[in-house]
Amino acid sequence: MASMASTSSVRLFIPAGNFNINAEKKKMAMAMSMTMTMRGCYHQRRSFIRVKASSPKRVGIINGNKVNGIAVGETPLQRRSSEILEGRNEDDIHECLLGKFVEKRFVYRQSFIIRSYETGPDGTATMETLMNLLQETALNHVTSSGLAGSGFGTTREMSLRKLIWVVTRIHIQVQRYSCWGDIVEIDTWVDAAGKNGMRRDWIILDYKSKDIIARATSTWVIMNNETRRLSKIPEQVRQEVMPFYLNRYAIAKDKNDIEKIDKLTDETVHRIKSGLAPRWSDMDANQHVNNVKYIGWILESVPKNVLSDYDMTSMTLEYRRECTQSTLLESLTSPTACVVAEDSRSNNSINRKPDNEYTHLLRMLDDKAEIIRARTEWHSKPKRSLQH
């Protein structure tokens, strides 16, 4: 229990018989009466108000759930944060939160605390939050490796040649979504993808239990930042990244979504949301729309009851082209019928069939040019509470 605060006494002099003090003194007296415990004693010719002021040095905590006698509750963030702080010195905490290399520098590991503004209406992290954490871990991986150039996530040799990485496909499978205050631990690594691509994988674990709660894999290629044309990987760049290649898959090949996503048309689409416009805040350091921003636009055409009653347990994105801030977009969604057997409902969300499947398309409003295709799977939400 915290030590009790020290106290001191203050005496205010007020002339007896004249309580019409000026406005400034009255404001001061009223303000002090709201923040201090007061006890007065009055005499015939003059009055004294004895004020007992508490020092703000420390707050008294009683029985673990009261502050100065007032009942309070520990926030999920405080509760989960204590798990990462317990038994660690300052250097350990710094290394854990900012990331570190494990397995002979092949795997980069970083921990994150889910903030309240990273959760949705049901109190759990959103798909956009997960994708942002994956991207953050990938960028920190490059920076910590010592290869970072002047660009956003580029190597030194890439910066010399005005080259950048762009993602062409990403697939994520979510076992369960973390809640506000939960701590997640993310491992990431890279490997070659054909002759001119790179594969980046991630695994998201619950920090406390070490259970795997999500897996993701992606394919990246190199683009010239000035011409916006794809480029082969220069041999100098290949030599930079090859020492970090790890032949390991976050998602087994037989469980990965590698099928081509069908194109939606005006004839096959069920729902369209038009008039979507990128904002300046949607642009990244490479001056094109951040790839995570597309997810929000895709979900604009998903039925509201699906968003509220189901969890997105799988998402595959195929990036076709960039869009600029001045581009108006429209989001298309079409469902795929899916039947769930009764005996499959007891299995986890990755192994059982989804309750809903959707195909999506994000395209330009004026010329209908494709920007991104997507496929999603959804399972009914389990009952959960914000206080967990």
Tab-separated table of N, CA, C and O in Angstrom, residues 133-209:
chain	number	residue	atom	x	y	z
A	133	LEU	N	0.216	-3.319	-37.462
A	133	LEU	CA	1.263	-3.889	-36.609
A	133	LEU	C	2.215	-4.758	-37.423
A	133	LEU	O	3.430	-4.762	-37.177
A	134	LEU	N	1.676	-5.484	-38.389
A	134	LEU	CA	2.544	-6.281	-39.258
A	134	LEU	C	3.483	-5.377	-40.043
A	134	LEU	O	4.686	-5.662	-40.167
A	135	GLN	N	2.946	-4.297	-40.571
A	135	GLN	CA	3.767	-3.361	-41.342
A	135	GLN	C	4.815	-2.698	-40.468
A	135	GLN	O	5.974	-2.535	-40.876
A	136	GLU	N	4.428	-2.317	-39.252
A	136	GLU	CA	5.378	-1.683	-38.336
A	136	GLU	C	6.531	-2.629	-37.995
A	136	GLU	O	7.696	-2.228	-37.963
A	137	THR	N	6.205	-3.889	-37.742
A	137	THR	CA	7.244	-4.863	-37.422
A	137	THR	C	8.182	-5.063	-38.602
A	137	THR	O	9.404	-5.186	-38.423
A	138	ALA	N	7.637	-5.111	-39.809
A	138	ALA	CA	8.466	-5.287	-41.003
A	138	ALA	C	9.434	-4.120	-41.181
A	138	ALA	O	10.623	-4.314	-41.461
A	139	LEU	N	8.946	-2.894	-41.005
A	139	LEU	CA	9.808	-1.724	-41.159
A	139	LEU	C	10.894	-1.693	-40.085
A	139	LEU	O	12.055	-1.358	-40.361
A	140	ASN	N	10.530	-2.035	-38.852
A	140	ASN	CA	11.526	-2.068	-37.784
A	140	ASN	C	12.545	-3.175	-38.008
A	140	ASN	O	13.708	-3.055	-37.598
A	141	HIS	N	12.110	-4.262	-38.631
A	141	HIS	CA	13.024	-5.347	-38.976
A	141	HIS	C	14.124	-4.830	-39.898
A	141	HIS	O	15.311	-5.078	-39.683
A	142	VAL	N	13.730	-4.101	-40.948
A	142	VAL	CA	14.711	-3.563	-41.892
A	142	VAL	C	15.641	-2.575	-41.201
A	142	VAL	O	16.864	-2.610	-41.370
A	143	THR	N	15.057	-1.687	-40.395
A	143	THR	CA	15.866	-0.678	-39.707
A	143	THR	C	16.865	-1.316	-38.742
A	143	THR	O	18.041	-0.934	-38.701
A	144	SER	N	16.419	-2.296	-37.975
A	144	SER	CA	17.289	-2.936	-36.984
A	144	SER	C	18.357	-3.808	-37.622
A	144	SER	O	19.370	-4.108	-36.987
A	145	SER	N	18.141	-4.220	-38.857
A	145	SER	CA	19.120	-5.087	-39.523
A	145	SER	C	20.379	-4.342	-39.931
A	145	SER	O	21.394	-4.961	-40.246
A	146	GLY	N	20.317	-3.016	-39.947
A	146	GLY	CA	21.455	-2.226	-40.380
A	146	GLY	C	21.479	-1.985	-41.872
A	146	GLY	O	22.429	-1.389	-42.389
A	147	LEU	N	20.434	-2.419	-42.586
A	147	LEU	CA	20.391	-2.274	-44.042
A	147	LEU	C	19.612	-1.046	-44.488
A	147	LEU	O	19.596	-0.734	-45.677
A	148	ALA	N	18.941	-0.375	-43.587
A	148	ALA	CA	18.008	0.680	-43.969
A	148	ALA	C	18.699	1.808	-44.719
A	148	ALA	O	19.754	2.301	-44.312
A	149	GLY	N	18.074	2.195	-45.833
A	149	GLY	CA	18.551	3.331	-46.599
A	149	GLY	C	17.754	4.575	-46.250
A	149	GLY	O	17.171	4.679	-45.174
A	150	SER	N	17.686	5.492	-47.203
A	150	SER	CA	16.990	6.755	-46.955
A	150	SER	C	15.495	6.660	-47.213
A	150	SER	O	14.740	7.533	-46.813
A	151	GLY	N	15.055	5.604	-47.881
A	151	GLY	CA	13.642	5.455	-48.193
A	151	GLY	C	12.876	4.771	-47.077
A	151	GLY	O	13.418	4.429	-46.029
A	152	PHE	N	11.583	4.553	-47.315
A	152	PHE	CA	10.687	3.965	-46.329
A	152	PHE	C	10.757	2.451	-46.431
A	152	PHE	O	10.114	1.839	-47.278
A	153	GLY	N	11.581	1.814	-45.557
A	153	GLY	CA	11.720	0.363	-45.576
A	153	GLY	C	12.638	-0.166	-46.659
A	153	GLY	O	12.636	-1.361	-46.949
A	154	THR	N	13.414	0.721	-47.279
A	154	THR	CA	14.330	0.293	-48.337
A	154	THR	C	15.724	0.028	-47.785
A	154	THR	O	16.082	0.491	-46.703
A	155	THR	N	16.522	-0.712	-48.539
A	155	THR	CA	17.918	-0.936	-48.175
A	155	THR	C	18.768	0.193	-48.761
A	155	THR	O	18.299	0.998	-49.568
A	156	ARG	N	20.037	0.223	-48.390
A	156	ARG	CA	20.928	1.267	-48.889
A	156	ARG	C	21.108	1.176	-50.405
A	156	ARG	O	21.086	2.186	-51.110
A	157	GLU	N	21.289	-0.035	-50.911
A	157	GLU	CA	21.472	-0.206	-52.357
A	157	GLU	C	20.198	0.168	-53.116
A	157	GLU	O	20.267	0.681	-54.236
A	158	MET	N	19.048	-0.083	-52.532
A	158	MET	CA	17.795	0.320	-53.163
A	158	MET	C	17.678	1.844	-53.212
A	158	MET	O	17.224	2.411	-54.218
A	159	SER	N	18.064	2.501	-52.135
A	159	SER	CA	17.992	3.958	-52.093
A	159	SER	C	18.875	4.589	-53.156
A	159	SER	O	18.496	5.589	-53.797
A	160	LEU	N	20.046	4.017	-53.384
A	160	LEU	CA	20.950	4.540	-54.409
A	160	LEU	C	20.332	4.453	-55.796
A	160	LEU	O	20.617	5.285	-56.673
A	161	ARG	N	19.462	3.488	-56.007
A	161	ARG	CA	18.855	3.255	-57.324
A	161	ARG	C	17.409	3.736	-57.385
A	161	ARG	O	16.705	3.439	-58.336
A	162	LYS	N	16.965	4.449	-56.334
A	162	LYS	CA	15.596	4.988	-56.283
A	162	LYS	C	14.550	3.882	-56.410
A	162	LYS	O	13.562	4.010	-57.135
A	163	LEU	N	14.781	2.786	-55.698
A	163	LEU	CA	13.876	1.639	-55.709
A	163	LEU	C	13.145	1.521	-54.376
A	163	LEU	O	13.692	1.886	-53.325
A	164	ILE	N	11.931	1.007	-54.421
A	164	ILE	CA	11.147	0.786	-53.212
A	164	ILE	C	10.484	-0.588	-53.289
A	164	ILE	O	10.345	-1.168	-54.364
A	165	TRP	N	10.086	-1.119	-52.121
A	165	TRP	CA	9.322	-2.356	-52.069
A	165	TRP	C	7.838	-2.035	-52.201
A	165	TRP	O	7.346	-1.071	-51.600
A	166	VAL	N	7.113	-2.837	-52.957
A	166	VAL	CA	5.647	-2.735	-53.007
A	166	VAL	C	5.072	-4.133	-52.841
A	166	VAL	O	5.610	-5.106	-53.367
A	167	VAL	N	3.970	-4.223	-52.109
A	167	VAL	CA	3.344	-5.513	-51.855
A	167	VAL	C	2.388	-5.840	-53.001
A	167	VAL	O	1.665	-4.966	-53.482
A	168	THR	N	2.405	-7.070	-53.462
A	168	THR	CA	1.495	-7.497	-54.528
A	168	THR	C	0.383	-8.393	-53.994
A	168	THR	O	-0.709	-8.436	-54.573
A	169	ARG	N	0.647	-9.110	-52.911
A	169	ARG	CA	-0.367	-10.010	-52.362
A	169	ARG	C	-0.085	-10.228	-50.881
A	169	ARG	O	1.084	-10.342	-50.477
A	170	ILE	N	-1.148	-10.278	-50.101
A	170	ILE	CA	-1.013	-10.572	-48.682
A	170	ILE	C	-2.202	-11.410	-48.240
A	170	ILE	O	-3.334	-11.193	-48.687
A	171	HIS	N	-1.931	-12.391	-47.409
A	171	HIS	CA	-2.981	-13.270	-46.890
A	171	HIS	C	-2.792	-13.409	-45.386
A	171	HIS	O	-1.692	-13.686	-44.909
A	172	ILE	N	-3.870	-13.188	-44.636
A	172	ILE	CA	-3.805	-13.284	-43.182
A	172	ILE	C	-4.933	-14.165	-42.673
A	172	ILE	O	-6.063	-14.111	-43.177
A	173	GLN	N	-4.622	-14.999	-41.697
A	173	GLN	CA	-5.600	-15.855	-41.029
A	173	GLN	C	-5.606	-15.499	-39.549
A	173	GLN	O	-4.553	-15.464	-38.913
A	174	VAL	N	-6.795	-15.244	-39.013
A	174	VAL	CA	-6.919	-14.805	-37.621
A	174	VAL	C	-7.661	-15.855	-36.812
A	174	VAL	O	-8.806	-16.198	-37.121
A	175	GLN	N	-7.010	-16.369	-35.795
A	175	GLN	CA	-7.642	-17.323	-34.880
A	175	GLN	C	-8.572	-16.598	-33.906
A	175	GLN	O	-9.690	-17.010	-33.668
A	176	ARG	N	-8.091	-15.512	-33.342
A	176	ARG	CA	-8.920	-14.674	-32.473
A	176	ARG	C	-8.311	-13.282	-32.418
A	176	ARG	O	-7.110	-13.102	-32.663
A	177	TYR	N	-9.152	-12.311	-32.089
A	177	TYR	CA	-8.717	-10.918	-32.026
A	177	TYR	C	-8.425	-10.525	-30.580
A	177	TYR	O	-9.171	-10.874	-29.668
A	178	SER	N	-7.348	-9.801	-30.392
A	178	SER	CA	-6.973	-9.340	-29.058
A	178	SER	C	-7.869	-8.193	-28.631
A	178	SER	O	-8.471	-7.496	-29.456
A	179	CYS	N	-7.932	-7.975	-27.311
A	179	CYS	CA	-8.756	-6.918	-26.737
A	179	CYS	C	-7.882	-5.751	-26.284
A	179	CYS	O	-6.656	-5.832	-26.264
A	180	TRP	N	-8.543	-4.679	-25.925
A	180	TRP	CA	-7.850	-3.501	-25.402
A	180	TRP	C	-6.985	-3.897	-24.219
A	180	TRP	O	-7.437	-4.528	-23.272
A	181	GLY	N	-5.715	-3.502	-24.258
A	181	GLY	CA	-4.788	-3.785	-23.177
A	181	GLY	C	-4.038	-5.091	-23.325
A	181	GLY	O	-3.082	-5.327	-22.589
A	182	ASP	N	-4.462	-5.957	-24.246
A	182	ASP	CA	-3.722	-7.202	-24.480
A	182	ASP	C	-2.348	-6.902	-25.080
A	182	ASP	O	-2.168	-5.911	-25.792
A	183	ILE	N	-1.421	-7.765	-24.804
A	183	ILE	CA	-0.080	-7.644	-25.379
A	183	ILE	C	0.102	-8.745	-26.407
A	183	ILE	O	-0.169	-9.911	-26.132
A	184	VAL	N	0.519	-8.355	-27.601
A	184	VAL	CA	0.781	-9.327	-28.652
A	184	VAL	C	2.267	-9.319	-28.977
A	184	VAL	O	2.937	-8.290	-28.856
A	185	GLU	N	2.755	-10.461	-29.387
A	185	GLU	CA	4.160	-10.621	-29.763
A	185	GLU	C	4.202	-11.062	-31.222
A	185	GLU	O	3.553	-12.045	-31.594
A	186	ILE	N	4.934	-10.338	-32.051
A	186	ILE	CA	4.954	-10.606	-33.486
A	186	ILE	C	6.351	-11.015	-33.919
A	186	ILE	O	7.335	-10.324	-33.637
A	187	ASP	N	6.448	-12.157	-34.601
A	187	ASP	CA	7.682	-12.620	-35.225
A	187	ASP	C	7.570	-12.430	-36.728
A	187	ASP	O	6.517	-12.712	-37.318
A	188	THR	N	8.632	-11.957	-37.361
A	188	THR	CA	8.633	-11.799	-38.809
A	188	THR	C	9.978	-12.202	-39.385
A	188	THR	O	11.011	-12.096	-38.715
A	189	TRP	N	9.954	-12.673	-40.624
A	189	TRP	CA	11.166	-13.058	-41.331
A	189	TRP	C	10.906	-12.970	-42.831
A	189	TRP	O	9.757	-12.790	-43.258
A	190	VAL	N	11.963	-13.097	-43.623
A	190	VAL	CA	11.839	-12.968	-45.076
A	190	VAL	C	12.490	-14.158	-45.772
A	190	VAL	O	13.318	-14.867	-45.196
A	191	ASP	N	12.087	-14.350	-47.029
A	191	ASP	CA	12.668	-15.393	-47.877
A	191	ASP	C	12.467	-14.970	-49.329
A	191	ASP	O	11.687	-14.062	-49.625
A	192	ALA	N	13.139	-15.642	-50.224
A	192	ALA	CA	12.990	-15.350	-51.643
A	192	ALA	C	11.626	-15.824	-52.126
A	192	ALA	O	11.074	-16.804	-51.625
A	193	ALA	N	11.069	-15.115	-53.117
A	193	ALA	CA	9.827	-15.504	-53.771
A	193	ALA	C	10.074	-15.445	-55.273
A	193	ALA	O	9.911	-14.395	-55.903
A	194	GLY	N	10.512	-16.569	-55.839
A	194	GLY	CA	10.887	-16.577	-57.247
A	194	GLY	C	12.201	-15.839	-57.459
A	194	GLY	O	12.978	-15.632	-56.521
A	195	LYS	N	12.429	-15.389	-58.689
A	195	LYS	CA	13.691	-14.727	-59.013
A	195	LYS	C	13.695	-13.252	-58.641
A	195	LYS	O	14.750	-12.693	-58.339
A	196	ASN	N	12.537	-12.619	-58.658
A	196	ASN	CA	12.511	-11.177	-58.468
A	196	ASN	C	11.517	-10.721	-57.406
A	196	ASN	O	11.056	-9.586	-57.433
A	197	GLY	N	11.194	-11.603	-56.494
A	197	GLY	CA	10.297	-11.232	-55.419
A	197	GLY	C	10.849	-11.626	-54.067
A	197	GLY	O	11.846	-12.354	-53.950
A	198	MET	N	10.199	-11.142	-53.033
A	198	MET	CA	10.563	-11.489	-51.660
A	198	MET	C	9.294	-11.843	-50.906
A	198	MET	O	8.265	-11.182	-51.064
A	199	ARG	N	9.346	-12.880	-50.121
A	199	ARG	CA	8.218	-13.279	-49.280
A	199	ARG	C	8.494	-12.856	-47.848
A	199	ARG	O	9.589	-13.064	-47.331
A	200	ARG	N	7.501	-12.256	-47.223
A	200	ARG	CA	7.615	-11.895	-45.806
A	200	ARG	C	6.478	-12.560	-45.050
A	200	ARG	O	5.316	-12.449	-45.447
A	201	ASP	N	6.820	-13.244	-43.963
A	201	ASP	CA	5.837	-13.936	-43.135
A	201	ASP	C	5.807	-13.338	-41.733
A	201	ASP	O	6.793	-12.763	-41.260
A	202	TRP	N	4.657	-13.518	-41.085
A	202	TRP	CA	4.493	-13.074	-39.699
A	202	TRP	C	3.721	-14.124	-38.908
A	202	TRP	O	2.868	-14.833	-39.464
A	203	ILE	N	3.991	-14.187	-37.624
A	203	ILE	CA	3.171	-14.936	-36.674
A	203	ILE	C	2.871	-14.008	-35.498
A	203	ILE	O	3.775	-13.373	-34.953
A	204	ILE	N	1.598	-13.911	-35.139
A	204	ILE	CA	1.185	-13.093	-33.988
A	204	ILE	C	0.816	-14.028	-32.848
A	204	ILE	O	-0.003	-14.936	-33.024
A	205	LEU	N	1.429	-13.818	-31.694
A	205	LEU	CA	1.168	-14.640	-30.523
A	205	LEU	C	0.602	-13.789	-29.391
A	205	LEU	O	0.882	-12.592	-29.298
A	206	ASP	N	-0.168	-14.421	-28.529
A	206	ASP	CA	-0.553	-13.796	-27.276
A	206	ASP	C	0.675	-13.798	-26.371
A	206	ASP	O	1.293	-14.835	-26.143
A	207	TYR	N	1.029	-12.621	-25.859
A	207	TYR	CA	2.283	-12.505	-25.113
A	207	TYR	C	2.317	-13.396	-23.872
A	207	TYR	O	3.334	-13.991	-23.542
A	208	LYS	N	1.176	-13.501	-23.193
A	208	LYS	CA	1.143	-14.238	-21.929
A	208	LYS	C	1.116	-15.746	-22.148
A	208	LYS	O	1.910	-16.482	-21.563
A	209	SER	N	0.218	-16.213	-23.015
A	209	SER	CA	0.055	-17.662	-23.199
A	209	SER	C	0.955	-18.242	-24.274
A	209	SER	O	1.145	-19.457	-24.331
